[in-house]
CSV table of C-alpha atoms in Angstrom, one decimal:
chain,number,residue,atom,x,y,z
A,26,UNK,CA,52.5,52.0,10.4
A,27,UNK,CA,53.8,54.3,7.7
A,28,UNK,CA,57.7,54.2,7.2
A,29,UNK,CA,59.9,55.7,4.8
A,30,UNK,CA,60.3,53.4,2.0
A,31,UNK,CA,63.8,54.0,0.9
A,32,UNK,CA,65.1,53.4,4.7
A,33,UNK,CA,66.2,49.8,5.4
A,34,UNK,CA,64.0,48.7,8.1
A,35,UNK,CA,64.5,45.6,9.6
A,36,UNK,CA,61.5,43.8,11.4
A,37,UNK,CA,61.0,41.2,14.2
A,38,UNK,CA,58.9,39.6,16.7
A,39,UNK,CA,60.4,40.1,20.5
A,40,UNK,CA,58.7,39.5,23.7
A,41,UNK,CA,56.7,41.7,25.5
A,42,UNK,CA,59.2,41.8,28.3
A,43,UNK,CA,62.1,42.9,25.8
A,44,UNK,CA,59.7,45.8,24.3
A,45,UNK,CA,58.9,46.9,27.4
A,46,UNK,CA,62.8,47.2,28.4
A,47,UNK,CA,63.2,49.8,25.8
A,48,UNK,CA,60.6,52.0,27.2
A,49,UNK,CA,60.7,55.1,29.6
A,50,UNK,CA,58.3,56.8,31.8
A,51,UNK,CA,56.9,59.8,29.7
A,52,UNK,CA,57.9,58.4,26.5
A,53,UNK,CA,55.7,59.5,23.7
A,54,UNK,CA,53.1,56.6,22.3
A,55,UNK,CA,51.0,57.1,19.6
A,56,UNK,CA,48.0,55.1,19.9
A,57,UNK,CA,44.4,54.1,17.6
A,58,UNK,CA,41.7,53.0,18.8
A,59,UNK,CA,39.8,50.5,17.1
A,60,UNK,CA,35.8,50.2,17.6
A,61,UNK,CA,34.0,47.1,16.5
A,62,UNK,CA,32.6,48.8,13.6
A,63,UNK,CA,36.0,49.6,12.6
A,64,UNK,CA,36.2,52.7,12.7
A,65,UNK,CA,39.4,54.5,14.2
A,66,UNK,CA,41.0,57.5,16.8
A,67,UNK,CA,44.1,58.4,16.4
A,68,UNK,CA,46.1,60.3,18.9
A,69,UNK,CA,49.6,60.3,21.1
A,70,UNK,CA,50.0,60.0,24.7
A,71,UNK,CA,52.5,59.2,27.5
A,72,UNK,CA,54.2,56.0,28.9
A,73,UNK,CA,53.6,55.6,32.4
A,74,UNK,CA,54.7,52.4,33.3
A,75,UNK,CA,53.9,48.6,33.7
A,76,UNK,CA,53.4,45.6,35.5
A,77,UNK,CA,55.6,42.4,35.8
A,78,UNK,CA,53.3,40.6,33.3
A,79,UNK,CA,49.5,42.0,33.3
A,80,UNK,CA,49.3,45.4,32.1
A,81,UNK,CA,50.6,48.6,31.0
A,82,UNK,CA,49.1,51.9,32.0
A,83,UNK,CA,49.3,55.0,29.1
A,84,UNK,CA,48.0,58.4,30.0
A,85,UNK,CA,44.3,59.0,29.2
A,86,UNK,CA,44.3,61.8,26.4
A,87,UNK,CA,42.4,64.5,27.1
A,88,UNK,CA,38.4,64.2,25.0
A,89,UNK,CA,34.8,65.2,25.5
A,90,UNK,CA,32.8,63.1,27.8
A,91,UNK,CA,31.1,61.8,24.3
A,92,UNK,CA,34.1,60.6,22.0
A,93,UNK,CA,35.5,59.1,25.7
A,94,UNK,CA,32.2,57.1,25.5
A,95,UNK,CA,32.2,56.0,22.2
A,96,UNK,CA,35.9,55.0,21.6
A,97,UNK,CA,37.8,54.3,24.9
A,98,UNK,CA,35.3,51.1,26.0
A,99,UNK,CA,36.7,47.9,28.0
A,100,UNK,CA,37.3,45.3,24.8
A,101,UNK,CA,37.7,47.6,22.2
A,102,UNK,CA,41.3,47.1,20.1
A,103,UNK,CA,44.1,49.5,20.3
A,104,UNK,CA,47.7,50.0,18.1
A,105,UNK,CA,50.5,51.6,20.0
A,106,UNK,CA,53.4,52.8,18.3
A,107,UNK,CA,56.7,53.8,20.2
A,108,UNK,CA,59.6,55.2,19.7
A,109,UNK,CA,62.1,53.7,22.2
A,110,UNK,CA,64.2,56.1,24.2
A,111,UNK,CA,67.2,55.5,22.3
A,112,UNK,CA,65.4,54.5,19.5
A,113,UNK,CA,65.4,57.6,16.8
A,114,UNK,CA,65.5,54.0,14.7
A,115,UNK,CA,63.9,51.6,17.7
A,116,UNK,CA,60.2,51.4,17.1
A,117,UNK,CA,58.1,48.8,19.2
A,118,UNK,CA,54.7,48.2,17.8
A,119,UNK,CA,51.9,45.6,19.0
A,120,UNK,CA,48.0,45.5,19.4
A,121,UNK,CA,46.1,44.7,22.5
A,122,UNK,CA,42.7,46.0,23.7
A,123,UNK,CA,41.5,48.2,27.1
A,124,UNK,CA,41.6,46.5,30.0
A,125,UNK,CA,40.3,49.5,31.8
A,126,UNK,CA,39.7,53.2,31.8
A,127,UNK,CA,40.6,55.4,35.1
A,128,UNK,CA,39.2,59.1,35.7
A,129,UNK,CA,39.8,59.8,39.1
A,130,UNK,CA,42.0,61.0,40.8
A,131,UNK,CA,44.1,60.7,37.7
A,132,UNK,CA,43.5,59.7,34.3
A,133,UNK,CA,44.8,56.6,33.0
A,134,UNK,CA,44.6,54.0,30.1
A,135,UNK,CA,44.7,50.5,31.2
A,136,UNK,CA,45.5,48.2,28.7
A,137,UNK,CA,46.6,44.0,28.4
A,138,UNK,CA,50.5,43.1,28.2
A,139,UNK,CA,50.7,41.0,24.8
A,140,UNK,CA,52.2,38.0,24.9
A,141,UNK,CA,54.5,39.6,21.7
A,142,UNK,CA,55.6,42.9,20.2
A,143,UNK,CA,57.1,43.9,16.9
A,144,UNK,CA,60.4,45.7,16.9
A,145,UNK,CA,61.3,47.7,13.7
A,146,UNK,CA,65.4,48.8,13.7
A,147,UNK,CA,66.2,51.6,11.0
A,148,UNK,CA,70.0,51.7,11.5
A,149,UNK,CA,72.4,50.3,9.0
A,150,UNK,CA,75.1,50.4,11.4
A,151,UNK,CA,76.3,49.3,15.0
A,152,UNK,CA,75.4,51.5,18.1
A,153,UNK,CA,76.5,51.4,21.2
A,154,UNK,CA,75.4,52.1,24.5
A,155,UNK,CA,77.9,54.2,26.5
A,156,UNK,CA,78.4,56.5,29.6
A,157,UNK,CA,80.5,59.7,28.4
A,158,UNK,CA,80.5,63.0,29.9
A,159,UNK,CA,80.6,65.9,27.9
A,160,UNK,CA,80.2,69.8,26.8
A,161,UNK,CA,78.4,70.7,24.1
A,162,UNK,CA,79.7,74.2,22.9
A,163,UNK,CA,77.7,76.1,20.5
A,164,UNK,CA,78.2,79.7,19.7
A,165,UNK,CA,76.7,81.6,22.5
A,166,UNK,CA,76.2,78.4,24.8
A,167,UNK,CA,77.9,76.1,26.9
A,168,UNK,CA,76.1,73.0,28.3
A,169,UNK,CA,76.7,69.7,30.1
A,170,UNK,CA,75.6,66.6,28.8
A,171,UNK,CA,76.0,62.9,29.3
A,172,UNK,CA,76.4,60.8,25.9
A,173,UNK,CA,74.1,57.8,26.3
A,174,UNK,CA,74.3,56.0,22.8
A,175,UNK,CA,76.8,56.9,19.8
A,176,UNK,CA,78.1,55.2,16.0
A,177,UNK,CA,79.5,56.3,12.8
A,178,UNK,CA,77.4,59.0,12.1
A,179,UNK,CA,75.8,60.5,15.0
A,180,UNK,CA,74.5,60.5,19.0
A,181,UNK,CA,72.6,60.6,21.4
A,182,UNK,CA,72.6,62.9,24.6
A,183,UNK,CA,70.6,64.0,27.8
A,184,UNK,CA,70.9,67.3,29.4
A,185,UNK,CA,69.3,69.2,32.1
A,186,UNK,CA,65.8,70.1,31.2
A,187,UNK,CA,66.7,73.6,32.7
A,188,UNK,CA,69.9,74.0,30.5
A,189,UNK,CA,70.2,76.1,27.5
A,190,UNK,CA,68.0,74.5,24.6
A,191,UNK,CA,70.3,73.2,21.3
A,192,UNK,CA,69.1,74.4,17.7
A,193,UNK,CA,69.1,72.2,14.5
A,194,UNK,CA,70.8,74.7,12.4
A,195,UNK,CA,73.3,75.1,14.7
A,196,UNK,CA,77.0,73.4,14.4
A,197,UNK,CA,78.1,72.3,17.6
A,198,UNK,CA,81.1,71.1,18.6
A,199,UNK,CA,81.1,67.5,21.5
A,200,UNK,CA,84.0,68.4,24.4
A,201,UNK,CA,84.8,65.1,25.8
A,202,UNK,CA,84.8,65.4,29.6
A,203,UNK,CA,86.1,61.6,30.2
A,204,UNK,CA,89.9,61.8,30.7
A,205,UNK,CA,90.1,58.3,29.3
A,206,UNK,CA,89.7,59.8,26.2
A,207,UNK,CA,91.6,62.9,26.1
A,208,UNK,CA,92.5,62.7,22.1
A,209,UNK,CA,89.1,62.7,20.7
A,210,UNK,CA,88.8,66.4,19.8
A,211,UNK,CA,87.3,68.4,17.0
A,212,UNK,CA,83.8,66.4,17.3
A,213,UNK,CA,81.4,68.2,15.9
A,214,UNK,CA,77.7,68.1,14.0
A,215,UNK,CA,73.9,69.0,13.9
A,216,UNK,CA,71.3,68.4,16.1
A,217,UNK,CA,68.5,66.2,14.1
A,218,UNK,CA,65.7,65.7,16.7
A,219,UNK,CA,64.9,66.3,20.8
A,220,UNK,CA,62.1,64.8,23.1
A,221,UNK,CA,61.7,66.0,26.5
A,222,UNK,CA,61.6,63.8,29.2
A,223,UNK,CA,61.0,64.4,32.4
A,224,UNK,CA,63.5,66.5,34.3
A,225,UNK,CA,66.0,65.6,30.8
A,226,UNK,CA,65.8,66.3,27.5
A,227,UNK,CA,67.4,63.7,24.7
A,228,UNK,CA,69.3,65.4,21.8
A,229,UNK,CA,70.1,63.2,18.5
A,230,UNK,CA,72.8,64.6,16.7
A,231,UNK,CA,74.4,63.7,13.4
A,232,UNK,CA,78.1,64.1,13.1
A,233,UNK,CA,79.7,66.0,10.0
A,234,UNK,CA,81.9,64.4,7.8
A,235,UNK,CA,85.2,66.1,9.5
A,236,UNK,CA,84.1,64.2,12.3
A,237,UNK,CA,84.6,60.5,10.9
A,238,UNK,CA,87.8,60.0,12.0
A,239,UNK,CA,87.5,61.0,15.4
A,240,UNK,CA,84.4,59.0,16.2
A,241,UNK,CA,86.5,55.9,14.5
A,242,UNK,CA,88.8,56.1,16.9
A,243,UNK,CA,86.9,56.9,19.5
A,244,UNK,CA,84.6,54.0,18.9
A,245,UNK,CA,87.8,51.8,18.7
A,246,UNK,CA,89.1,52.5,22.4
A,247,UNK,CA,85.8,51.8,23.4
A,248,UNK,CA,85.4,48.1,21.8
A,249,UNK,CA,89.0,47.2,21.7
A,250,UNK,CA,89.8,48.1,25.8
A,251,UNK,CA,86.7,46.5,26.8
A,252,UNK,CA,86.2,50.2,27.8
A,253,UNK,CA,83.6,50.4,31.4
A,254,UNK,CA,82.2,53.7,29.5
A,255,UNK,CA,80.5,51.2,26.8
A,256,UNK,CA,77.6,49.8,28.4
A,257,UNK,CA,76.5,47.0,25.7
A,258,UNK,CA,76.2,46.9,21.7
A,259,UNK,CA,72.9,48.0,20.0
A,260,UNK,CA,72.9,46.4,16.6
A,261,UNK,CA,69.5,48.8,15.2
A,262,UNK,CA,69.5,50.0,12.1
A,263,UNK,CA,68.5,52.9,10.7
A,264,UNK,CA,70.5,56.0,8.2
């Protein structure tokens, strides 16, 4: 797993049931496949879900009947790398091997539950799960979003798959819909990354600097009222 060397990445060993936790359906999972001459496939599929304690089922990517045959065989050793869904800093790595392969009628992966997994966190700073409605407000677009995670320096939001899509290069200014929180105004930033989901689509944005104070305060009502809008603390760590 290659990470950025000058970001502070923190690394333990969780359980399997705590990994899995973090994951969605449809969440992106880049995956290698390991023969028993060693060599390797590399590709990225979809999360479809999992078991109580057994197994987790990936979607099959798409190959020729031949590589199928040669790499994807009951035994063989796989990696899986995942971003977690509020993880732009969340990874959860492990290694298991193919339980099983399924063609028909859909295609699916099956592959062994490992007793561990390895979490990387890339934040430096406190985030926190929350439950905040909003507009974002660009330029020629209005759209409504629900804040699902936010710190010091940026967010993260879902909106309608359907709604008007947000630009990186675009400054955008957060309306906060919750009336609990009528003084936080003038929030605004960039958006730094997307991933489609389903029916959603999950926006990370970083704040701007004039932003700072605002999201201080904000984040203070939240901790210091006990506020129902914060859901729980997420102590990753990334920049």
């Amino acid at each position: 797993m290659n990470l950025d060397p000058n970001v502070d990445v923190q690394k333990k060993v969780i359980s399997s049931l705590s990994g899995l936790n973090m994951l969605c359906h449809s969440c992106l999972v880049s995956i290698t496949v390991i023969t028993p001459l060693g060599e390797q496939l590399h590709n990225s599929t979809k999360y479809v879900g999992a078991d109580s304690s057994n197994y987790i089922l990936l979607k099959l990517p798409s190959y020729d009947s031949h590589t199928l045959a040669n790499y994807f065989q009951v035994g063989f050793d796989l990696n899986v790398k995942v971003v977690a869904r509020r993880g732009e800093g969340v990874i959860v790595c492990f290694r298991t091997k193919i339980k099983n392969i399924i063609l028909q009628p859909i295609a699916l992966l099956v592959i062994d539950i490992p007793k561990t997994m390895i979490l990387y966190q890339l934040r430096s700073e406190p985030r926190y799960d929350v439950d905040i409605s909003a507009e974002i407000i660009g330029k020629s677009k209005r759209i409504h979003v629900k804040i699902i995670d936010i710190s010091i320096s940026g967010c993260c939001f879902v909106a309608d798959i359907h709604a008007s899509k947000l630009e990186g290069d675009e400054l955008l200014e957060i309306k906060v819909m919750d009336t609990n929180f009528n003084n936080i105004t003038g929030l605004t930033g960039k958006i730094s990354n997307f991933r489609e989901e389903n029916k959603t689509i999950s926006y990370g944005m970083m704040f701007d600097s004039q932003s700072k104070v605002q999201i201080k305060e904000l984040l203070s009502q939240l901790i210091s009222d006990d506020s129902t809008k914060l859901v729980n603390q997420n102590t990753s760590h990334t920049k």
